[in-house]
Amino acid sequence: KDFQHTFFSCGEDLLAGYQKIISSSTEAPVFIITDYHMGTKKMNGVETILALRKLGYKGSIILRTSEKFSDLKENHPELEELLETQQINYYLDKNSHPRMKEIIHMLLKKSENNKEVNCE
């Protein structure tokens, strides 16, 4: 199956890449996966997600982390609200590979079905 992907080394690069993608094409990414610790620059995964939403990204976002949920809530008291309002669509432990695979397949299938509907 044709599937294009891009990796970014930090949140700032992801945001710059997203802006470049939306300025040069009509298709936004199907989904975005962030890590909580996104490299050596300043933005973490939650901050990157909030910035993506401010830029108008409406697709699904997966936050992967090895951090405990309680530790993340300490740093981001709004975390539960972000999950409830679907600003963060999925929160996954880095070790939950089967669940990650399941979610990716579901999002790709959903995207494929949307394209079929839009083409008719």
PDB file of C-alpha atoms in Angstrom:
ATOM      1  CA  LYS A   1       0.000   0.000   0.000  1.00  0.00           C
ATOM      2  CA  ASP A   2       1.267   3.466  -0.842  1.00  0.00           C
ATOM      3  CA  PHE A   3       1.876   5.343   2.347  1.00  0.00           C
ATOM      4  CA  GLN A   4       4.057   8.401   2.672  1.00  0.00           C
ATOM      5  CA  HIS A   5       5.548   9.387   5.991  1.00  0.00           C
ATOM      6  CA  THR A   6       7.935  11.977   7.313  1.00  0.00           C
ATOM      7  CA  PHE A   7       9.965  11.976  10.501  1.00  0.00           C
ATOM      8  CA  PHE A   8      10.902  15.107  12.424  1.00  0.00           C
ATOM      9  CA  SER A   9      13.514  15.314  15.158  1.00  0.00           C
ATOM     10  CA  CYS A  10      11.648  17.794  17.344  1.00  0.00           C
ATOM     11  CA  GLY A  11       8.327  19.602  17.767  1.00  0.00           C
ATOM     12  CA  GLU A  12       9.587  22.799  16.164  1.00  0.00           C
ATOM     13  CA  ASP A  13      10.642  20.902  13.030  1.00  0.00           C
ATOM     14  CA  LEU A  14       7.288  19.094  12.920  1.00  0.00           C
ATOM     15  CA  LEU A  15       5.450  22.436  13.004  1.00  0.00           C
ATOM     16  CA  ALA A  16       7.661  23.897  10.260  1.00  0.00           C
ATOM     17  CA  GLY A  17       7.163  20.733   8.180  1.00  0.00           C
ATOM     18  CA  TYR A  18       3.405  20.834   8.667  1.00  0.00           C
ATOM     19  CA  GLN A  19       3.268  24.474   7.577  1.00  0.00           C
ATOM     20  CA  LYS A  20       5.311  23.629   4.480  1.00  0.00           C
ATOM     21  CA  ILE A  21       3.007  20.696   3.641  1.00  0.00           C
ATOM     22  CA  ILE A  22      -0.198  22.711   3.943  1.00  0.00           C
ATOM     23  CA  SER A  23       1.212  25.641   1.997  1.00  0.00           C
ATOM     24  CA  SER A  24       2.296  23.431  -0.916  1.00  0.00           C
ATOM     25  CA  SER A  25      -0.542  20.921  -1.230  1.00  0.00           C
ATOM     26  CA  THR A  26      -4.224  20.487  -0.642  1.00  0.00           C
ATOM     27  CA  GLU A  27      -3.961  17.343   1.467  1.00  0.00           C
ATOM     28  CA  ALA A  28      -3.260  17.579   5.179  1.00  0.00           C
ATOM     29  CA  PRO A  29      -1.646  14.610   6.921  1.00  0.00           C
ATOM     30  CA  VAL A  30      -4.028  11.737   7.727  1.00  0.00           C
ATOM     31  CA  PHE A  31      -2.653  11.571  11.269  1.00  0.00           C
ATOM     32  CA  ILE A  32       0.313  12.722  13.310  1.00  0.00           C
ATOM     33  CA  ILE A  33       2.199  10.776  15.962  1.00  0.00           C
ATOM     34  CA  THR A  34       4.115  12.716  18.586  1.00  0.00           C
ATOM     35  CA  ASP A  35       6.340  11.602  21.385  1.00  0.00           C
ATOM     36  CA  TYR A  36       6.236  13.465  24.679  1.00  0.00           C
ATOM     37  CA  HIS A  37      10.012  13.985  24.585  1.00  0.00           C
ATOM     38  CA  MET A  38      10.495  15.259  21.067  1.00  0.00           C
ATOM     39  CA  GLY A  39      14.201  15.866  20.790  1.00  0.00           C
ATOM     40  CA  THR A  40      16.571  18.444  22.136  1.00  0.00           C
ATOM     41  CA  LYS A  41      14.658  21.640  21.475  1.00  0.00           C
ATOM     42  CA  LYS A  42      12.093  23.274  23.747  1.00  0.00           C
ATOM     43  CA  MET A  43       8.689  21.900  22.744  1.00  0.00           C
ATOM     44  CA  ASN A  44       7.375  18.640  24.171  1.00  0.00           C
ATOM     45  CA  GLY A  45       4.661  16.535  22.542  1.00  0.00           C
ATOM     46  CA  VAL A  46       1.733  18.203  24.304  1.00  0.00           C
ATOM     47  CA  GLU A  47       2.991  21.684  23.412  1.00  0.00           C
ATOM     48  CA  THR A  48       3.501  20.560  19.819  1.00  0.00           C
ATOM     49  CA  ILE A  49      -0.050  19.187  19.651  1.00  0.00           C
ATOM     50  CA  LEU A  50      -1.499  22.451  20.968  1.00  0.00           C
ATOM     51  CA  ALA A  51       0.500  24.403  18.377  1.00  0.00           C
ATOM     52  CA  LEU A  52      -0.706  22.085  15.576  1.00  0.00           C
ATOM     53  CA  ARG A  53      -4.304  22.657  16.635  1.00  0.00           C
ATOM     54  CA  LYS A  54      -3.714  26.440  16.651  1.00  0.00           C
ATOM     55  CA  LEU A  55      -2.432  26.106  13.079  1.00  0.00           C
ATOM     56  CA  GLY A  56      -5.746  24.467  12.181  1.00  0.00           C
ATOM     57  CA  TYR A  57      -4.775  20.808  12.013  1.00  0.00           C
ATOM     58  CA  LYS A  58      -8.022  18.847  12.326  1.00  0.00           C
ATOM     59  CA  GLY A  59      -6.748  15.300  11.807  1.00  0.00           C
ATOM     60  CA  SER A  60      -6.038  12.662  14.411  1.00  0.00           C
ATOM     61  CA  ILE A  61      -3.085  13.003  16.751  1.00  0.00           C
ATOM     62  CA  ILE A  62      -1.513  10.191  18.734  1.00  0.00           C
ATOM     63  CA  LEU A  63       0.600  11.040  21.785  1.00  0.00           C
ATOM     64  CA  ARG A  64       3.073   8.252  22.585  1.00  0.00           C
ATOM     65  CA  THR A  65       5.086   8.352  25.752  1.00  0.00           C
ATOM     66  CA  SER A  66       6.880   6.307  28.334  1.00  0.00           C
ATOM     67  CA  GLU A  67       5.803   8.837  30.980  1.00  0.00           C
ATOM     68  CA  LYS A  68       3.184   7.868  33.523  1.00  0.00           C
ATOM     69  CA  PHE A  69      -0.167   9.571  32.980  1.00  0.00           C
ATOM     70  CA  SER A  70      -0.025  11.039  36.499  1.00  0.00           C
ATOM     71  CA  ASP A  71       3.393  12.585  35.782  1.00  0.00           C
ATOM     72  CA  LEU A  72       2.136  14.132  32.542  1.00  0.00           C
ATOM     73  CA  LYS A  73      -0.909  15.535  34.350  1.00  0.00           C
ATOM     74  CA  GLU A  74       1.436  17.200  36.817  1.00  0.00           C
ATOM     75  CA  ASN A  75       3.154  19.039  33.966  1.00  0.00           C
ATOM     76  CA  HIS A  76      -0.058  19.505  31.959  1.00  0.00           C
ATOM     77  CA  PRO A  77      -3.133  19.835  34.210  1.00  0.00           C
ATOM     78  CA  GLU A  78      -5.241  20.251  31.057  1.00  0.00           C
ATOM     79  CA  LEU A  79      -4.310  16.771  29.756  1.00  0.00           C
ATOM     80  CA  GLU A  80      -7.625  15.086  30.595  1.00  0.00           C
ATOM     81  CA  GLU A  81      -9.548  17.924  28.942  1.00  0.00           C
ATOM     82  CA  LEU A  82      -7.337  17.656  25.837  1.00  0.00           C
ATOM     83  CA  LEU A  83      -8.222  13.973  25.611  1.00  0.00           C
ATOM     84  CA  GLU A  84     -11.936  14.532  26.277  1.00  0.00           C
ATOM     85  CA  THR A  85     -12.173  17.268  23.629  1.00  0.00           C
ATOM     86  CA  GLN A  86     -10.169  15.162  21.150  1.00  0.00           C
ATOM     87  CA  GLN A  87      -7.346  17.684  20.867  1.00  0.00           C
ATOM     88  CA  ILE A  88      -5.287  14.573  21.610  1.00  0.00           C
ATOM     89  CA  ASN A  89      -7.130  11.667  20.032  1.00  0.00           C
ATOM     90  CA  TYR A  90      -5.056   8.822  21.448  1.00  0.00           C
ATOM     91  CA  TYR A  91      -2.688   8.519  24.398  1.00  0.00           C
ATOM     92  CA  LEU A  92      -0.471   5.438  24.189  1.00  0.00           C
ATOM     93  CA  ASP A  93       2.343   3.971  26.183  1.00  0.00           C
ATOM     94  CA  LYS A  94       5.399   3.416  23.967  1.00  0.00           C
ATOM     95  CA  ASN A  95       5.267  -0.295  24.733  1.00  0.00           C
ATOM     96  CA  SER A  96       1.715  -0.781  23.442  1.00  0.00           C
ATOM     97  CA  HIS A  97       2.768  -1.757  19.905  1.00  0.00           C
ATOM     98  CA  PRO A  98      -0.317  -3.878  19.107  1.00  0.00           C
ATOM     99  CA  ARG A  99      -2.647  -0.997  20.040  1.00  0.00           C
ATOM    100  CA  MET A 100      -0.547   1.459  17.997  1.00  0.00           C
ATOM    101  CA  LYS A 101      -0.726  -0.836  14.983  1.00  0.00           C
ATOM    102  CA  GLU A 102      -4.491  -1.216  15.432  1.00  0.00           C
ATOM    103  CA  ILE A 103      -5.016   2.566  15.586  1.00  0.00           C
ATOM    104  CA  ILE A 104      -2.828   3.239  12.546  1.00  0.00           C
ATOM    105  CA  HIS A 105      -4.709   0.626  10.494  1.00  0.00           C
ATOM    106  CA  MET A 106      -8.026   2.107  11.599  1.00  0.00           C
ATOM    107  CA  LEU A 107      -6.968   5.675  10.686  1.00  0.00           C
ATOM    108  CA  LEU A 108      -5.639   4.590   7.284  1.00  0.00           C
ATOM    109  CA  LYS A 109      -8.832   2.664   6.541  1.00  0.00           C
ATOM    110  CA  LYS A 110     -10.930   5.647   7.611  1.00  0.00           C
ATOM    111  CA  SER A 111      -8.882   7.901   5.335  1.00  0.00           C
ATOM    112  CA  GLU A 112      -9.219   5.462   2.450  1.00  0.00           C
ATOM    113  CA  ASN A 113     -13.007   5.283   2.943  1.00  0.00           C
ATOM    114  CA  ASN A 114     -13.253   9.085   3.042  1.00  0.00           C
ATOM    115  CA  LYS A 115     -11.367   9.332  -0.263  1.00  0.00           C
ATOM    116  CA  GLU A 116     -13.746   6.802  -1.846  1.00  0.00           C
ATOM    117  CA  VAL A 117     -16.740   8.831  -0.675  1.00  0.00           C
ATOM    118  CA  ASN A 118     -15.206  12.111  -1.864  1.00  0.00           C
ATOM    119  CA  CYS A 119     -14.470  10.666  -5.312  1.00  0.00           C
ATOM    120  CA  GLU A 120     -18.081   9.672  -6.033  1.00  0.00           C
TER     121      GLU A 120
END
